[in-house]
Tab-separated table of C-alpha atoms and ligand atoms in Angstrom:
chain	number	residue	atom	x	y	z
W	1	UNK	CA	49.461	-94.090	14.549
W	2	UNK	CA	46.754	-92.607	12.341
W	3	UNK	CA	43.345	-93.387	13.835
W	4	UNK	CA	40.431	-92.651	11.477
W	5	UNK	CA	37.453	-91.382	13.436
W	6	UNK	CA	34.109	-91.084	11.689
W	7	UNK	CA	32.615	-88.737	14.231
W	8	UNK	CA	28.938	-89.383	13.344
W	9	UNK	CA	29.315	-93.133	13.939
W	10	UNK	CA	31.491	-92.583	16.982
W	11	UNK	CA	29.056	-90.234	18.645
W	12	UNK	CA	26.126	-92.642	18.069
W	13	UNK	CA	24.689	-94.142	21.342
W	14	UNK	CA	24.934	-97.643	22.681
W	15	UNK	CA	21.621	-99.608	22.604
W	16	UNK	CA	20.890	-101.590	25.807
W	17	UNK	CA	17.886	-103.694	26.440
W	18	UNK	CA	16.310	-105.904	29.079
W	19	UNK	CA	12.904	-107.313	29.913
W	20	UNK	CA	12.424	-104.558	32.487
W	21	UNK	CA	14.413	-102.616	35.074
W	22	UNK	CA	17.122	-105.278	35.794
W	23	UNK	CA	19.164	-104.235	32.799
W	24	UNK	CA	19.720	-100.857	34.489
W	25	UNK	CA	22.404	-102.610	36.548
W	26	UNK	CA	24.267	-103.190	33.317
W	27	UNK	CA	23.602	-99.629	32.000
W	28	UNK	CA	24.846	-98.355	35.398
W	29	UNK	CA	28.114	-100.106	34.949
W	30	UNK	CA	28.493	-98.985	31.359
W	31	UNK	CA	27.770	-95.354	32.375
W	32	UNK	CA	30.399	-95.570	35.089
W	33	UNK	CA	33.089	-97.216	33.020
W	34	UNK	CA	32.495	-95.489	29.714
W	35	UNK	CA	31.517	-91.953	30.639
W	36	UNK	CA	31.946	-90.697	27.082
W	37	UNK	CA	29.253	-92.919	25.661
W	38	UNK	CA	25.566	-92.130	25.597
W	39	UNK	CA	22.920	-94.799	26.000
W	40	UNK	CA	19.522	-95.656	24.587
W	41	UNK	CA	17.833	-98.144	27.083
W	42	UNK	CA	14.750	-100.140	26.393
W	43	UNK	CA	12.963	-102.016	29.133
W	44	UNK	CA	10.243	-104.426	27.936
W	45	UNK	CA	8.109	-103.731	31.066
W	46	UNK	CA	4.861	-104.768	29.283
W	47	UNK	CA	6.115	-108.283	28.550
W	48	UNK	CA	8.334	-108.985	31.618
W	49	UNK	CA	9.190	-111.631	32.788
W	50	UNK	CA	11.224	-113.261	29.983
W	51	UNK	CA	12.573	-115.965	32.360
W	52	UNK	CA	9.620	-118.219	32.077
W	53	UNK	CA	9.015	-117.773	28.278
W	54	UNK	CA	10.037	-120.008	25.424
W	55	UNK	CA	13.116	-119.567	23.275
W	56	UNK	CA	11.015	-118.692	20.174
W	57	UNK	CA	9.153	-115.944	21.986
W	58	UNK	CA	12.364	-114.425	23.419
W	59	UNK	CA	13.957	-114.403	19.963
W	60	UNK	CA	10.894	-112.639	18.516
W	61	UNK	CA	10.799	-110.085	21.300
W	62	UNK	CA	14.638	-109.451	21.030
W	63	UNK	CA	14.528	-108.896	17.244
W	64	UNK	CA	11.653	-106.356	17.713
W	65	UNK	CA	13.710	-104.542	20.261
W	66	UNK	CA	16.865	-104.608	18.032
W	67	UNK	CA	14.847	-103.064	15.212
W	68	UNK	CA	13.524	-100.375	17.585
W	69	UNK	CA	17.028	-99.536	18.827
W	70	UNK	CA	18.342	-99.303	15.267
W	71	UNK	CA	15.778	-96.579	14.575
W	72	UNK	CA	17.719	-94.670	17.214
W	73	UNK	CA	20.919	-95.229	15.205
W	74	UNK	CA	22.768	-97.135	17.903
W	75	UNK	CA	26.313	-98.179	16.998
W	76	UNK	CA	26.274	-101.362	19.147
W	77	UNK	CA	23.765	-103.340	21.172
W	78	UNK	CA	24.216	-104.825	24.687
W	79	UNK	CA	21.709	-107.487	25.547
W	80	UNK	CA	21.461	-106.719	29.298
W	81	UNK	CA	19.289	-109.664	30.074
W	82	UNK	CA	20.621	-113.202	30.802
W	83	UNK	CA	17.576	-114.955	29.448
W	84	UNK	CA	17.708	-112.930	26.133
W	85	UNK	CA	21.496	-113.420	25.968
W	86	UNK	CA	20.951	-117.236	26.434
W	87	UNK	CA	18.339	-117.552	23.715
W	88	UNK	CA	18.734	-114.700	21.232
W	89	UNK	CA	22.373	-113.454	21.038
W	90	UNK	CA	23.289	-115.673	18.037
W	91	UNK	CA	20.050	-114.852	16.118
W	92	UNK	CA	20.636	-111.165	16.530
W	93	UNK	CA	24.304	-111.336	15.625
W	94	UNK	CA	23.263	-113.194	12.458
W	95	UNK	CA	20.471	-110.732	11.502
W	96	UNK	CA	21.763	-107.309	12.413
W	97	UNK	CA	24.770	-105.394	11.145
W	98	UNK	CA	26.039	-103.798	14.348
W	99	UNK	CA	28.283	-105.327	17.050
W	100	UNK	CA	26.108	-107.122	19.631
W	101	UNK	CA	27.154	-108.596	22.994
W	102	UNK	CA	25.343	-110.367	25.786
W	103	UNK	CA	26.068	-110.816	29.503
W	104	UNK	CA	26.706	-114.546	29.724
W	105	UNK	CA	30.294	-114.873	28.362
W	106	UNK	CA	31.631	-111.945	30.394
W	107	UNK	CA	30.087	-113.394	33.621
W	108	UNK	CA	31.338	-116.963	32.869
W	109	UNK	CA	34.824	-115.597	32.214
W	110	UNK	CA	35.060	-113.741	35.478
W	111	UNK	CA	33.778	-116.769	37.421
W	112	UNK	CA	36.378	-119.051	35.896
W	113	UNK	CA	39.096	-116.539	36.727
W	114	UNK	CA	37.892	-116.289	40.369
W	115	UNK	CA	37.153	-119.876	41.352
W	116	UNK	CA	39.868	-121.825	43.177
W	117	UNK	CA	37.826	-124.912	44.060
W	118	UNK	CA	36.538	-125.122	40.435
W	119	UNK	CA	33.033	-125.390	41.755
W	120	UNK	CA	30.747	-122.516	40.569
W	121	UNK	CA	27.144	-121.840	41.434
W	122	UNK	CA	24.786	-119.955	39.042
W	123	UNK	CA	21.520	-118.427	39.918
W	124	UNK	CA	19.141	-117.128	37.293
W	125	UNK	CA	15.671	-117.391	35.677
W	126	UNK	CA	14.258	-120.813	34.778
W	127	UNK	CA	14.997	-120.071	31.099
W	128	UNK	CA	18.618	-119.293	31.707
W	129	UNK	CA	19.306	-122.123	34.160
W	130	UNK	CA	17.446	-124.809	32.121
W	131	UNK	CA	19.244	-123.661	28.922
W	132	UNK	CA	22.567	-124.714	30.632
W	133	UNK	CA	24.148	-121.869	28.755
W	134	UNK	CA	26.463	-120.949	31.719
W	135	UNK	CA	27.646	-124.538	32.000
W	136	UNK	CA	28.447	-124.635	28.254
W	137	UNK	CA	30.377	-121.344	28.284
W	138	UNK	CA	32.252	-122.125	31.448
W	139	UNK	CA	33.310	-125.473	30.013
W	140	UNK	CA	34.612	-123.714	26.925
W	141	UNK	CA	37.013	-121.869	29.330
W	142	UNK	CA	37.622	-124.816	31.670
W	143	UNK	CA	35.948	-128.181	31.045
W	144	UNK	CA	36.873	-129.455	34.566
W	145	UNK	CA	34.846	-126.875	36.454
W	146	UNK	CA	31.659	-128.142	38.110
W	147	UNK	CA	28.698	-125.873	37.581
W	148	UNK	CA	25.598	-125.999	39.826
W	149	UNK	CA	22.581	-124.015	38.707
W	150	UNK	CA	19.516	-122.975	40.619
W	151	UNK	CA	16.566	-121.024	39.193
W	152	UNK	CA	15.217	-118.374	41.545
W	153	UNK	CA	11.980	-117.222	39.784
W	154	UNK	CA	10.651	-115.187	42.708
W	155	UNK	CA	13.691	-112.891	42.877
W	156	UNK	CA	12.599	-110.849	39.840
W	157	UNK	CA	9.088	-109.933	41.051
W	158	UNK	CA	10.597	-109.061	44.427
W	159	UNK	CA	13.047	-106.671	42.838
W	160	UNK	CA	10.399	-105.224	40.447
W	161	UNK	CA	8.335	-104.602	43.577
W	162	UNK	CA	11.276	-102.781	45.147
W	163	UNK	CA	11.539	-105.257	48.106
W	164	UNK	CA	15.294	-105.216	48.079
W	165	UNK	CA	15.686	-105.265	51.904
W	166	UNK	CA	12.748	-107.089	53.311
W	167	UNK	CA	12.181	-110.069	55.585
W	168	UNK	CA	10.083	-111.805	52.843
W	169	UNK	CA	12.998	-111.464	50.392
W	170	UNK	CA	15.386	-112.747	53.019
W	171	UNK	CA	13.272	-115.852	53.613
W	172	UNK	CA	12.863	-116.505	49.868
W	173	UNK	CA	16.609	-116.127	49.330
W	174	UNK	CA	17.430	-118.512	52.167
W	175	UNK	CA	15.239	-121.192	50.701
W	176	UNK	CA	16.640	-120.879	47.190
W	177	UNK	CA	20.288	-120.553	48.298
W	178	UNK	CA	20.073	-123.579	50.619
W	179	UNK	CA	20.587	-125.535	47.371
W	180	UNK	CA	24.285	-124.611	47.727
W	181	UNK	CA	24.626	-125.662	51.463
W	182	UNK	CA	26.604	-128.880	50.790
W	183	UNK	CA	27.984	-128.032	47.307
W	184	UNK	CA	31.249	-126.395	48.328
W	185	UNK	CA	31.139	-123.672	45.776
W	186	UNK	CA	33.476	-120.673	46.153
W	187	UNK	CA	31.964	-118.539	43.378
W	188	UNK	CA	28.365	-117.608	42.623
W	189	UNK	CA	27.271	-116.007	39.338
W	190	UNK	CA	24.316	-113.546	39.740
W	191	UNK	CA	23.026	-114.796	36.370
W	192	UNK	CA	20.035	-112.444	36.089
W	193	UNK	CA	20.345	-108.722	35.721
W	194	UNK	CA	17.947	-108.175	38.604
W	195	UNK	CA	19.978	-110.071	41.124
W	196	UNK	CA	22.831	-107.585	41.724
W	197	UNK	CA	20.123	-105.516	43.358
W	198	UNK	CA	19.780	-108.242	45.999
W	199	UNK	CA	23.534	-108.479	46.426
W	200	UNK	CA	23.622	-107.685	50.128
W	201	UNK	CA	20.884	-110.213	50.947
W	202	UNK	CA	22.647	-112.873	48.908
W	203	UNK	CA	26.043	-111.996	50.461
W	204	UNK	CA	24.620	-112.227	53.977
W	205	UNK	CA	23.426	-115.779	53.303
W	206	UNK	CA	26.378	-117.055	51.213
W	207	UNK	CA	29.016	-115.585	53.526
W	208	UNK	CA	32.425	-114.104	52.879
W	209	UNK	CA	33.976	-117.251	51.421
W	210	UNK	CA	31.791	-117.194	48.310
W	211	UNK	CA	32.727	-114.661	45.633
W	212	UNK	CA	29.697	-113.046	43.976
W	213	UNK	CA	30.099	-112.372	40.270
W	214	UNK	CA	28.060	-109.513	38.762
W	215	UNK	CA	28.467	-110.010	34.953
W	216	UNK	CA	27.655	-106.337	34.436
W	217	UNK	CA	31.193	-105.252	35.369
W	218	UNK	CA	32.905	-107.515	32.871
W	219	UNK	CA	30.305	-106.711	30.202
W	220	UNK	CA	31.246	-103.076	30.301
W	221	UNK	CA	34.850	-103.966	29.910
W	222	UNK	CA	34.041	-106.187	26.961
W	223	UNK	CA	31.962	-103.413	25.412
W	224	UNK	CA	34.947	-101.031	25.643
W	225	UNK	CA	37.114	-103.592	23.713
W	226	UNK	CA	34.356	-104.130	21.149
W	227	UNK	CA	33.995	-100.430	20.459
W	228	UNK	CA	37.674	-100.018	20.129
W	229	UNK	CA	38.123	-102.995	17.827
W	230	UNK	CA	35.399	-101.560	15.568
W	231	UNK	CA	36.699	-97.980	15.703
W	232	UNK	CA	33.491	-96.836	17.289
W	233	UNK	CA	34.705	-95.351	20.575
W	234	UNK	CA	33.214	-91.941	21.349
W	235	UNK	CA	35.797	-89.090	21.318
W	236	UNK	CA	37.154	-88.378	24.843
W	237	UNK	CA	36.007	-84.787	24.852
W	238	UNK	CA	32.331	-85.832	24.543
W	239	UNK	CA	31.276	-86.527	28.116
W	240	UNK	CA	27.745	-87.800	28.107
W	241	UNK	CA	25.315	-85.942	30.320
W	242	UNK	CA	21.855	-86.962	31.659
W	243	UNK	CA	20.044	-85.479	28.696
W	244	UNK	CA	21.934	-87.620	26.225
W	245	UNK	CA	20.820	-90.855	27.766
W	246	UNK	CA	17.334	-91.894	26.588
W	247	UNK	CA	15.000	-94.389	28.240
W	248	UNK	CA	12.147	-96.230	26.648
W	249	UNK	CA	9.604	-98.785	27.983
W	250	UNK	CA	6.713	-100.759	26.615
W	251	UNK	CA	4.425	-100.057	29.693
W	252	UNK	CA	3.776	-97.061	31.838
W	253	UNK	CA	6.938	-94.937	32.437
W	254	UNK	CA	6.324	-93.824	36.021
W	255	UNK	CA	7.284	-96.964	37.897
W	256	UNK	CA	10.457	-97.487	35.769
W	257	UNK	CA	11.533	-93.891	36.303
W	258	UNK	CA	11.042	-94.111	40.041
W	259	UNK	CA	12.888	-97.411	40.188
W	260	UNK	CA	15.747	-96.245	37.970
W	261	UNK	CA	16.297	-93.249	40.183
W	262	UNK	CA	16.482	-95.332	43.270
W	263	UNK	CA	19.430	-97.556	42.321
W	264	UNK	CA	22.318	-95.060	42.276
W	265	UNK	CA	22.658	-94.487	38.588
W	266	UNK	CA	25.339	-91.900	37.791
W	267	UNK	CA	22.520	-89.774	36.230
W	268	UNK	CA	19.077	-88.741	37.210
W	269	UNK	CA	16.509	-90.167	34.743
W	270	UNK	CA	14.474	-87.201	33.724
W	271	UNK	CA	12.269	-88.647	30.983
W	272	UNK	CA	11.037	-92.172	30.122
W	273	UNK	CA	8.939	-92.654	26.943
W	274	UNK	CA	6.508	-95.453	26.343
W	275	UNK	CA	6.552	-97.047	22.872
W	276	UNK	CA	4.536	-99.739	21.134
W	277	UNK	CA	7.249	-102.449	20.704
W	278	UNK	CA	4.792	-104.690	18.790
W	279	UNK	CA	4.954	-102.207	15.939
W	280	UNK	CA	8.636	-103.176	15.221
U	1	LIG	N1	16.459	-109.584	33.299
U	1	LIG	C1	16.136	-110.995	33.123
U	1	LIG	C2	17.454	-111.784	33.078
U	1	LIG	O1	18.565	-111.264	33.246
U	1	LIG	C3	15.268	-111.624	34.176
U	1	LIG	C4	13.918	-111.013	34.325
U	1	LIG	C5	12.906	-111.736	33.519
U	1	LIG	O2	12.572	-112.889	33.831
U	1	LIG	O3	12.405	-111.125	32.541
U	1	LIG	O4	17.319	-112.992	32.822
């Protein structure tokens, strides 16, 4: 088979964005699964949280970020934020000429594949849960599955604060997750990119009989397929190193850098640059 590789396009980075640090859980999975790809990550740390903002605002923010990422010549964009995936994926796909994926479909697909009881719980921001996006997408795969959503708005600030293992976080999690006490779910989607960082706390409360879905894993698989379908895969000899990954934020870089370097990324983050996202 003769595969035509346009090296410039193939060597271009993947654009990934989130409202803050949470999307690093998706970047981490992409770096692990696609070690030949380099990444340009943007965290909108000045305007986090997205979870309580309106659809119009999230679309406006997401378009600005896509414009910024395109100035870095990204070959594809991953919306590593459930709220932005829920509200802005279709608008971005209509407006911009690069392949764009979100995290909702990959997470929904994994959950449908895993559930036996056909009763799935979803936790996320108020925006994601009230949009009912997970219910809609899960019903496209299996209309008989029952989906029970629960917003957990305090989880994001706890994660941003770095309180991943803390009695306060345990107590907050117990209160939120008691929603599922009598619902007989066997699968729970961590429908916010910050939540995989609370995985051990959530696991302790939900127990071993509930399968926790981290949409990041499936998103990385889906990205691999997307790059291949568009002939955009990076050549196998180009192993990305830490200098090729670039990180940008809209607020001060120090906290982001410290956080990023505490969550077991495959690379040390050496440099984070602050940009004025409102200019895009
Ligand atoms: N990262 C966002 C998400 O996945 C949550 C944080 C926020 O509210 O901005 O929905």
